[in-house]
């Protein structure tokens, strides 16, 4: 894509995201006609726009459940895709994804520990906070391991992540096994994800994650580009690759922990989206991350629409939808014939 | 304790002919839950709790049920009693399923329609001004300091539900009838209580009822003893080895009403290397019960009578 076309493409992407967000608000596990949805979204302005006012029930469903849900989908989709792109740069590994580094297993271990032992002692905030703490703990473990093995390149980060993932995975399974067997149902939520916990008052957590990523990307975009050229070139540019990697990892971990604490583990978005947009916008980070955010938001909004309509009035865990799409994507990646030499 | 006295007072007051007055406060997993008037738009989850609501004729105050057809087959009689009340979700409801009927009350339990940390919990519903009455058997999932199962799990919940809807007197008199029915059951056979094992499902390990699940109390009321009563959970899995070593004399099998009754469970037990040597399997002494008979609900009483009758037959042989 040429330089000038990018802003237009981004604008097109924004329109698509808005369209999907609107669709997402009109769909749900109970049917509400489009006209009523629009009226509920318009709120007190509805009569002025010529829309008839709707019942309190519809208003509550649209304003307090579906609107925050659509926003959460967009933010988490954007955030996970950005984390994926950052980690793929940091590790120079095509398969890097927000959940490769034990973050997901840390978060679910935190949530499951609370479910099986203490219960909801902080009310509706108990689970998100426990998941956040678990996620950060696992990130810390990875960082400590990586710190011990400085100057050994990105492979160590992947291995450290894998090890942490196993440790927390084992802990989760132990807690489920030792506790009440029916707690296994809750583990399913954390391992397959879902957007049902979206509320206006917890959106701030997702917003913090996205904000952190955007801020970091804006400040470090040139250094990130430098890292693409390889450690030696980066060093000759005055960058410190190991430190940069640790930074990226910390930012990614904190952002991912925010997302996981609200939605559970939604796989494949962070893996897939950077690969999808790179051919269109190139590998330089300003554009790459902007494009990732847009495409990630669109993907998660679309997946959430699918998971609520396929089995209505039941809801499919969203991780099933993204994993199915992601698997197809990886198969396509495998089967793609390499360009002729 | 204070609260239960309050309920008892109310109940006595109403049975003496006074109308029940609001507000009422009932115990809800150790927390007080206050109602200033009977709920008008109630949603009830699962078959057992719906049968409690029906036993109190709450249909006029109900706007929906959830979690019934996704799990069990129900008879035409049930559908007739349900009348025009819609089923909002065949399995666990979403928040949206519930809010779509603008409810003011939800009767459910942990892992009976609600998951800790899930989108539908008493806390999330409270934000939408819906009060949740939690099934007492399920409180154990959040608070490990609960007493072992007793028939009060049914009596207490039934009375609480009645109290909330201003029908405490009706509920108490029904509980009294149930108690007198159970009092008529014959005393346990000489030589101690029969060792009973409840088999719900599972092949590599059996899923059964432990210390805090109501079947343990039901089996005791029928003159038996649940051999897994020391298992520190409500419903949970144990090991075949443990079950076989305790040599059950009688089985309670869960009939999932999928057409072949309990033949599958029985043939599995007969083929199992350790279980086929137990007294219960060798003698083929068992009773098959439905889900709603084995979870807290009015059907428990008839189920206890069935178990007791079967235990009597067994000891006569």
XYZ file of C-alpha atoms in Angstrom:
658
model
C 0.000 0.000 0.000
C 1.386 3.393 -0.892
C 1.940 6.070 1.697
C -1.067 8.110 0.774
C -3.515 5.269 0.666
C -2.938 4.343 4.300
C -5.030 7.100 5.916
C -7.930 6.171 3.636
C -7.581 2.510 4.474
C -7.555 3.402 8.157
C -10.661 5.501 7.707
C -12.334 2.577 5.924
C -11.308 0.348 8.800
C -12.824 2.745 11.328
C -16.094 2.735 9.422
C -16.096 -1.067 9.398
C -15.487 -1.175 13.146
C -18.323 1.258 13.773
C -20.648 -0.741 11.546
C -19.740 -3.949 13.379
C -20.188 -2.259 16.743
C -23.665 -1.146 15.713
C -24.505 -4.657 14.492
C -23.199 -6.044 17.747
C -25.564 -3.795 19.684
C -28.533 -4.973 17.628
C -27.766 -8.673 18.116
C -27.958 -10.608 21.334
C -29.398 -13.609 23.092
C -32.834 -11.976 23.157
C -34.282 -10.441 19.999
C -34.774 -6.671 19.981
C -35.918 -4.914 16.771
C -33.422 -2.518 15.174
C -35.701 0.502 15.629
C -35.922 -0.099 19.381
C -32.164 -0.551 19.625
C -31.569 2.778 17.893
C -34.047 4.444 20.177
C -32.389 2.948 23.254
C -28.943 4.060 22.044
C -30.239 7.586 21.433
C -31.659 7.602 24.963
C -33.374 10.884 25.867
C -32.708 12.208 22.346
C -34.881 9.500 20.813
C -38.149 11.473 20.542
C -36.341 14.347 18.841
C -34.935 11.960 16.265
C -38.434 10.697 15.544
C -37.918 7.378 17.329
C -40.564 6.072 19.683
C -39.339 5.615 23.253
C -38.780 2.009 24.343
C -39.485 0.031 27.493
C -37.090 0.154 30.415
C -36.183 -3.499 29.826
C -34.960 -2.885 26.296
C -33.194 0.257 27.389
C -31.350 -1.595 30.130
C -30.356 -4.452 27.837
C -29.035 -2.113 25.162
C -27.492 0.583 27.342
C -26.125 -1.460 30.212
C -25.292 -4.791 28.573
C -24.794 -4.470 24.840
C -23.103 -1.082 24.541
C -20.345 -1.808 27.088
C -20.015 -5.262 25.581
C -19.398 -3.878 22.078
C -16.872 -1.391 23.449
C -15.116 -4.109 25.416
C -14.932 -6.329 22.320
C -13.417 -3.515 20.277
C -10.880 -2.556 22.941
C -9.805 -6.088 23.815
C -9.570 -7.037 20.126
C -7.441 -3.971 19.404
C -5.296 -4.523 22.468
C -4.636 -8.222 21.928
C -3.671 -7.625 18.303
C -1.240 -4.869 19.316
C 0.290 -7.079 21.997
C 0.691 -9.828 19.406
C 2.517 -7.490 17.026
C 4.790 -6.162 19.787
C 5.700 -9.632 20.991
C 6.341 -10.900 17.481
C 8.799 -8.038 17.075
C 10.403 -8.613 20.463
C 10.897 -12.346 20.027
C 11.327 -12.358 16.245
C 9.036 -15.357 16.391
C 6.060 -15.578 14.056
C 4.142 -17.643 16.560
C 4.437 -15.202 19.466
C 1.042 -14.364 20.887
C -0.164 -12.786 24.139
C -0.886 -16.176 25.632
C 2.357 -17.918 24.807
C 4.029 -16.410 27.845
C 2.084 -17.904 30.668
C -0.081 -14.813 31.024
C -3.279 -16.682 30.388
C -2.480 -19.537 32.713
C -1.410 -17.059 35.389
C -4.679 -15.177 35.100
C -6.820 -18.294 35.137
C -4.868 -19.682 38.095
C -5.638 -16.445 39.962
C -9.331 -16.621 39.134
C -9.646 -20.320 39.901
C -7.801 -19.907 43.201
C -10.415 -17.391 44.275
C -13.315 -19.493 43.010
C -12.171 -22.647 44.756
C -10.941 -21.142 48.019
C -12.163 -17.758 49.167
C -15.266 -16.980 47.139
C -16.284 -13.487 46.127
C -14.912 -11.517 49.065
C -14.573 -8.301 47.056
C -17.926 -8.572 45.317
C -18.006 -8.263 41.547
C -14.408 -7.075 41.477
C -12.998 -10.194 43.132
C -12.479 -12.239 40.009
C -11.034 -9.522 37.763
C -8.589 -8.489 40.476
C -7.553 -12.062 41.218
C -7.012 -12.711 37.510
C -5.047 -9.490 37.169
C -2.824 -10.448 40.099
C -2.276 -13.955 38.692
C -1.391 -12.567 35.261
C 1.098 -10.090 36.679
C 2.636 -12.753 38.881
C 3.268 -15.018 35.909
C 4.730 -12.099 33.948
C 7.052 -11.368 36.834
C 8.177 -14.983 36.875
C 9.015 -14.823 33.171
C 10.852 -11.545 33.569
C 12.956 -12.851 36.454
C 13.957 -15.887 34.423
C 14.834 -13.780 31.400
C 16.798 -11.370 33.540
C 19.003 -14.222 34.752
C 19.867 -15.098 31.181
C 20.663 -11.710 29.651
C 22.229 -11.431 26.234
C 21.009 -14.798 25.123
C 18.480 -13.562 22.599
C 14.741 -13.922 22.258
C 14.587 -17.728 22.421
C 14.991 -17.610 26.187
C 11.887 -15.445 26.481
C 9.844 -18.061 24.631
C 11.192 -20.880 26.777
C 10.683 -18.945 30.004
C 7.106 -18.214 28.942
C 6.458 -21.846 28.136
C 7.814 -22.956 31.504
C 5.697 -20.412 33.383
C 2.692 -21.496 31.378
C 3.176 -25.096 32.512
C 3.688 -24.136 36.146
C 0.510 -22.089 36.368
C -1.375 -24.607 34.256
C -0.442 -27.308 36.736
C -1.508 -25.080 39.622
C -4.900 -24.433 38.007
C -5.512 -28.118 37.410
C -4.461 -28.921 40.938
C -6.902 -26.347 42.352
C -9.724 -27.712 40.223
C -8.890 -31.252 41.200
C -8.525 -30.571 44.924
C -11.549 -28.298 45.093
C -15.131 -28.902 44.162
C -15.382 -30.642 40.819
C -18.086 -28.333 39.622
C -15.639 -25.415 39.732
C -14.384 -26.871 36.471
C -17.234 -25.012 34.759
C -15.705 -21.712 35.755
C -12.328 -22.784 34.480
C -13.985 -23.232 31.120
C -14.881 -19.556 31.103
C -11.302 -18.492 31.743
C -9.867 -20.822 29.143
C -12.386 -20.089 26.379
C -13.218 -16.486 27.081
C -16.377 -14.458 26.882
C -17.499 -10.844 26.925
C -20.479 -11.307 29.236
C -18.833 -9.531 32.161
C -18.709 -6.192 30.321
C -20.104 -3.331 32.384
C -19.582 0.408 32.241
C -17.710 0.401 35.520
C -15.121 -2.207 34.519
C -14.466 -0.883 30.995
C -11.837 1.394 32.511
C -9.607 -1.625 33.062
C -9.666 -2.515 29.357
C -9.183 1.123 28.470
C -6.118 1.270 30.707
C -4.650 -1.713 28.831
C -5.220 -0.181 25.405
C -4.009 3.221 26.590
C -0.812 1.767 27.972
C -0.070 0.004 24.678
C -0.811 3.084 22.574
C 1.322 5.287 24.806
C 4.230 2.876 24.764
C 4.030 2.397 21.000
C 3.939 6.144 20.420
C 7.045 6.749 22.542
C 9.106 3.823 21.310
C 8.049 3.442 17.689
C 11.500 4.144 16.250
C 13.281 1.869 18.683
C 10.785 -0.885 17.821
C 11.558 -0.427 14.139
C 15.266 -0.654 14.975
C 14.720 -3.975 16.719
C 13.344 -5.436 13.486
C 16.775 -5.147 11.888
C 18.307 -7.609 14.346
C 20.140 -7.221 17.626
C 23.499 -6.232 16.162
C 22.101 -3.522 13.925
C 19.939 -2.312 16.787
C 22.986 -2.043 19.026
C 24.842 -0.083 16.376
C 21.871 2.321 16.377
C 22.448 2.889 20.091
C 19.572 0.667 21.253
C 19.767 -1.964 23.964
C 17.812 -4.917 22.600
C 17.584 -6.923 25.822
C 16.308 -3.979 27.789
C 13.854 -3.115 25.038
C 12.596 -6.692 25.019
C 12.060 -6.654 28.768
C 10.182 -3.367 28.409
C 7.961 -4.694 25.644
C 7.281 -7.782 27.634
C 6.323 -5.874 30.776
C 3.976 -3.552 28.886
C 2.426 -6.491 27.034
C 1.999 -8.443 30.225
C 0.277 -5.623 32.064
C -2.054 -4.896 29.158
C -2.878 -8.572 28.593
C -3.555 -9.090 32.292
C -6.092 -6.251 32.134
C -7.837 -7.875 29.182
C -7.773 -11.434 30.522
C -9.176 -10.346 33.854
C -12.364 -9.221 32.098
C -12.744 -11.617 29.197
C -10.771 -14.755 30.002
C -8.398 -16.111 27.394
C -9.391 -15.266 23.828
C -6.819 -17.017 21.707
C -5.543 -16.458 18.180
C -6.444 -12.767 17.855
C -2.952 -11.656 18.838
C -1.332 -14.329 16.709
C -3.402 -13.890 13.607
C -4.061 -10.182 13.178
C -0.443 -8.980 12.805
C 0.088 -11.568 10.058
C -3.077 -10.468 8.314
C -2.237 -6.777 8.239
C 1.548 -6.868 7.693
C 1.291 -7.505 3.938
C -1.003 -4.473 3.683
C 0.779 -1.931 5.835
C 4.372 -3.091 6.115
C 6.376 -3.975 9.203
C 7.086 -0.476 10.550
C 5.386 -0.006 13.856
C 3.414 3.214 13.579
C 1.282 1.776 10.837
C 1.492 -1.817 11.862
C 0.131 -1.140 15.330
C -2.578 1.217 14.099
C -3.687 -1.340 11.535
C -3.532 -4.150 14.096
C -5.746 -2.203 16.487
C -8.327 -1.631 13.800
C -8.340 -5.169 12.441
C -8.286 -6.701 15.930
C -11.292 -4.667 16.995
C -13.181 -5.691 13.854
C -12.295 -9.365 14.281
C -13.398 -9.581 17.895
C -16.613 -7.655 17.285
C -17.469 -10.007 14.421
C -16.605 -13.088 16.493
C -18.761 -11.873 19.362
C -21.700 -11.371 17.018
C -21.210 -14.919 15.755
C -20.965 -16.459 19.214
C -24.189 -14.824 20.353
C -26.260 -15.645 17.285
C -25.131 -19.152 16.318
C -26.804 -20.930 19.258
C -29.223 -18.222 20.461
C -30.524 -17.985 23.178
C -27.401 -19.751 24.449
C -24.014 -18.109 24.044
C -20.992 -19.874 22.656
C -17.706 -19.094 24.451
C -15.984 -16.638 22.125
C -12.700 -18.550 22.280
C -14.317 -21.358 20.279
C -15.105 -18.958 17.446
C -11.687 -17.266 17.393
C -9.914 -20.629 17.652
C -11.889 -21.985 14.692
C -11.112 -18.926 12.570
C -7.514 -18.968 13.798
C -7.039 -22.634 12.922
C -8.254 -22.007 9.384
C -5.841 -19.105 9.191
C -2.863 -21.171 10.334
C -3.772 -23.935 7.878
C -3.820 -21.324 5.111
C -0.427 -20.094 6.336
C 0.956 -23.631 6.120
C -0.487 -24.385 2.692
C 0.522 -21.083 1.107
C 2.938 -21.855 -1.684
C 6.164 -19.929 -1.277
C 6.809 -17.350 -3.993
C 8.970 -18.646 -6.845
C 12.682 -17.933 -6.177
C -29.845 -17.837 64.225
C -31.780 -14.636 64.874
C -33.084 -14.716 61.367
C -34.384 -18.217 61.597
C -36.217 -17.255 64.755
C -37.712 -14.361 62.849
C -38.911 -16.708 60.128
C -40.291 -19.113 62.697
C -42.125 -16.256 64.433
C -43.606 -15.097 61.195
C -44.638 -18.588 60.337
C -46.357 -19.084 63.687
C -47.979 -15.690 63.423
C -49.422 -16.517 60.026
C -50.520 -19.989 60.975
C -52.474 -18.449 63.838
C -54.425 -16.576 61.236
C -52.580 -13.269 61.024
C -51.726 -12.080 57.558
C -48.005 -12.077 56.904
C -46.563 -8.599 57.099
C -43.765 -7.131 55.035
C -40.887 -6.302 55.020
C -39.483 -9.790 55.605
C -35.839 -10.744 55.940
C -34.590 -14.209 55.062
C -31.176 -15.784 55.364
C -29.337 -16.051 52.059
C -26.098 -18.068 52.406
C -25.428 -16.293 55.690
C -26.365 -12.823 54.439
C -29.690 -11.143 55.166
C -31.970 -10.540 52.183
C -34.910 -8.202 52.746
C -38.102 -7.883 50.740
C -40.499 -4.986 51.224
C -43.197 -6.779 49.197
C -43.618 -10.148 47.467
C -41.796 -10.241 44.110
C -44.117 -9.833 41.149
C -41.812 -10.839 38.321
C -39.875 -13.892 39.445
C -37.602 -16.092 37.343
C -36.809 -19.561 38.663
C -33.918 -21.738 37.525
C -33.859 -25.513 37.217
C -36.480 -28.197 37.664
C -36.149 -28.691 41.432
C -36.562 -25.008 42.284
C -39.383 -24.615 39.766
C -41.199 -27.500 41.455
C -40.826 -25.683 44.800
C -42.380 -22.583 43.230
C -45.221 -24.652 41.768
C -45.866 -26.331 45.111
C -46.511 -22.844 46.477
C -48.622 -21.852 43.445
C -46.369 -18.955 42.560
C -47.173 -19.105 38.835
C -48.990 -15.747 38.866
C -45.851 -14.058 40.172
C -43.501 -15.771 37.703
C -42.358 -14.363 34.378
C -39.937 -17.072 33.342
C -38.019 -20.249 34.081
C -34.525 -21.215 32.922
C -32.383 -24.335 32.646
C -34.983 -27.057 32.172
C -35.357 -28.377 28.627
C -31.620 -28.173 27.969
C -31.043 -30.914 30.524
C -34.147 -33.054 31.019
C -37.267 -34.311 29.404
C -40.338 -33.022 31.174
C -43.767 -34.586 31.123
C -46.949 -32.988 29.744
C -48.096 -32.454 33.318
C -45.144 -30.166 33.975
C -45.855 -28.207 30.812
C -49.485 -27.803 31.848
C -48.461 -26.454 35.252
C -45.971 -24.118 33.600
C -48.800 -22.678 31.533
C -47.758 -19.610 29.593
C -44.585 -18.967 31.589
C -41.773 -18.946 29.003
C -38.449 -20.716 29.325
C -35.893 -17.939 28.845
C -32.862 -20.190 28.326
C -32.682 -23.989 28.042
C -29.440 -24.183 30.076
C -27.640 -21.453 32.051
C -29.153 -18.009 31.374
C -27.180 -14.987 30.243
C -27.768 -11.655 31.949
C -29.602 -10.550 28.845
C -31.911 -13.598 28.876
C -33.000 -12.608 32.377
C -33.242 -8.853 31.942
C -35.362 -9.306 28.817
C -38.373 -10.033 31.044
C -37.586 -7.255 33.523
C -37.520 -9.525 36.588
C -37.418 -8.441 40.221
C -36.448 -11.836 41.658
C -34.277 -14.816 40.680
C -34.256 -18.149 42.490
C -31.124 -20.155 41.598
C -27.954 -21.550 43.128
C -24.218 -21.760 42.588
C -23.774 -24.181 39.688
C -27.555 -24.195 39.580
C -27.726 -21.411 36.979
C -24.960 -19.234 38.403
C -21.181 -19.598 38.332
C -18.888 -17.756 40.741
C -17.356 -14.890 38.787
C -19.794 -15.389 35.932
C -22.048 -12.798 34.371
C -25.130 -13.927 36.310
C -24.496 -13.711 40.086
C -26.429 -12.104 42.960
C -23.988 -9.163 42.715
C -24.424 -8.532 38.990
C -28.193 -8.972 39.258
C -28.354 -6.560 42.199
C -27.010 -3.876 39.879
C -30.183 -4.323 37.871
C -32.389 -4.310 40.959
C -33.005 -8.057 40.844
C -32.892 -9.889 44.194
C -31.442 -13.383 44.141
C -32.488 -16.138 46.526
C -29.682 -18.701 46.584
C -30.386 -22.416 46.958
C -28.949 -23.299 50.377
C -27.419 -26.606 49.266
C -25.203 -24.587 46.911
C -23.887 -22.105 49.535
C -21.060 -24.576 50.192
C -19.424 -23.468 46.937
C -18.655 -20.065 48.423
C -18.516 -20.825 52.117
C -16.826 -24.001 53.290
C -18.118 -23.608 56.862
C -21.567 -25.047 56.300
C -23.288 -27.764 58.314
C -23.522 -31.226 56.753
C -26.610 -31.906 54.649
C -29.903 -32.404 56.448
C -33.503 -32.299 55.251
C -33.526 -28.675 56.427
C -31.938 -27.915 53.050
C -35.393 -28.564 51.606
C -37.527 -27.397 54.536
C -35.537 -24.198 55.013
C -35.499 -23.222 51.340
C -39.172 -24.017 50.882
C -40.082 -21.909 53.911
C -37.802 -19.082 52.796
C -39.390 -19.072 49.348
C -42.855 -19.073 50.913
C -41.921 -16.246 53.282
C -40.589 -14.108 50.447
C -43.889 -14.463 48.580
C -46.063 -13.909 51.657
C -46.995 -17.590 51.839
C -45.059 -18.584 54.927
C -48.090 -20.279 56.497
C -48.729 -22.427 53.441
C -45.047 -23.353 53.278
C -44.829 -24.281 56.957
C -47.918 -26.445 56.863
C -46.590 -28.252 53.795
C -43.249 -28.825 55.540
C -45.153 -30.193 58.546
C -46.970 -32.633 56.237
C -43.674 -33.741 54.738
C -42.181 -34.273 58.175
C -45.123 -36.392 59.285
C -44.865 -38.473 56.102
C -41.211 -39.135 56.850
C -41.973 -39.884 60.511
C -44.195 -42.759 59.369
C -41.286 -44.512 57.686
C -40.193 -47.709 59.432
C -37.120 -47.614 61.636
C -33.844 -48.851 60.125
C -33.411 -52.619 59.959
C -31.801 -54.387 62.890
C -28.064 -54.674 62.447
C -27.389 -51.094 61.489
C -28.134 -48.902 58.536
C -27.802 -50.164 54.998
C -24.675 -48.940 53.193
C -25.877 -46.941 50.204
C -23.931 -45.605 47.221
C -25.372 -42.945 44.912
C -24.127 -43.264 41.338
C -24.809 -40.247 39.180
C -22.433 -40.678 36.238
C -18.813 -41.100 35.213
C -16.895 -44.156 34.102
C -13.250 -43.525 34.987
C -14.377 -42.153 38.339
C -17.889 -41.956 39.729
C -19.692 -38.659 40.239
C -21.672 -38.849 43.465
C -23.112 -36.914 46.402
C -20.979 -36.074 49.444
C -21.357 -34.534 52.865
C -23.155 -31.346 51.820
C -25.503 -32.675 49.110
C -29.120 -33.403 49.962
C -29.076 -37.107 48.888
C -26.910 -37.821 51.956
C -29.728 -36.490 54.157
C -32.372 -38.307 52.077
C -30.596 -41.635 52.381
C -30.310 -41.133 56.145
C -34.024 -40.271 56.363
C -34.836 -43.488 54.514
C -32.860 -45.575 56.997
C -29.621 -45.950 55.088
C -26.178 -44.407 55.213
C -24.437 -42.766 52.269
C -21.051 -44.462 52.165
C -19.549 -41.286 50.707
C -20.993 -39.031 53.440
C -17.452 -38.233 54.557
C -16.555 -36.735 51.171
C -15.974 -33.044 51.868
C -17.971 -31.657 48.914
C -21.576 -31.393 47.871
C -21.501 -33.188 44.530
C -18.112 -34.516 43.462
C -16.097 -37.376 42.078
C -14.484 -40.125 44.071
C -12.584 -43.294 43.070
C -14.078 -46.704 42.256
C -11.540 -48.257 44.573
C -12.905 -46.317 47.555
C -16.493 -47.177 46.692
C -15.780 -50.881 46.200
C -13.763 -51.087 49.431
C -16.766 -49.743 51.356
C -18.908 -52.459 49.785
C -22.281 -50.769 49.259
C -25.371 -52.927 49.881
C -27.740 -50.724 47.951
C -27.487 -48.322 45.008
C -29.303 -45.114 44.178
C -28.952 -44.610 40.430
C -29.673 -41.370 38.628
C -32.125 -41.890 35.802
C -31.303 -39.276 33.166
C -34.535 -40.138 31.355
C -32.759 -40.570 28.059
C -34.876 -43.557 27.067
C -32.788 -46.424 28.389
C -33.302 -45.669 32.074
C -30.462 -46.868 34.227
C -29.552 -49.995 32.249
C -26.354 -48.345 31.060
C -25.228 -47.544 34.607
C -26.132 -51.044 35.789
C -24.357 -52.855 33.002
C -21.291 -50.726 33.588
C -21.266 -51.639 37.281
C -21.746 -55.334 36.477
C -18.729 -55.237 34.177
C -16.506 -53.214 36.506
C -13.834 -55.516 38.003
C -14.118 -54.148 41.540
C -17.724 -52.992 41.660
C -19.173 -56.282 40.396
C -18.027 -57.924 43.638
C -20.001 -55.555 45.896
C -23.176 -56.768 47.624
C -25.364 -54.198 45.909
C -24.305 -55.163 42.390
C -24.323 -58.915 43.071
C -27.837 -58.780 44.497
C -28.967 -56.165 42.012
C -30.571 -54.043 44.714
C -31.066 -50.488 43.606
C -33.587 -47.740 43.071
C -33.619 -45.345 40.104
C -34.461 -41.712 40.803
C -34.860 -38.633 38.632
C -32.733 -35.479 38.868
C -35.456 -33.424 40.531
C -35.862 -36.154 43.157
C -32.185 -35.908 44.093
C -31.809 -32.113 44.211
C -33.556 -29.999 46.880
C -37.255 -29.894 45.960
C -40.694 -31.268 46.858
C -39.969 -34.484 44.949
C -37.423 -35.430 47.645
C -40.166 -36.700 49.955
C -41.576 -39.286 47.577
C -38.011 -40.223 46.657
C -37.176 -40.910 50.318
C -40.280 -43.109 50.543
C -39.128 -44.986 47.453
C -35.659 -45.544 48.915
C -37.128 -46.623 52.265
C -39.493 -49.114 50.614
C -36.664 -50.578 48.572
C -34.461 -50.880 51.665
C -37.308 -52.689 53.470
C -37.686 -55.138 50.586
C -33.998 -55.769 50.632
C -33.839 -56.568 54.352
C -36.831 -58.931 54.036
C -35.039 -61.000 51.408
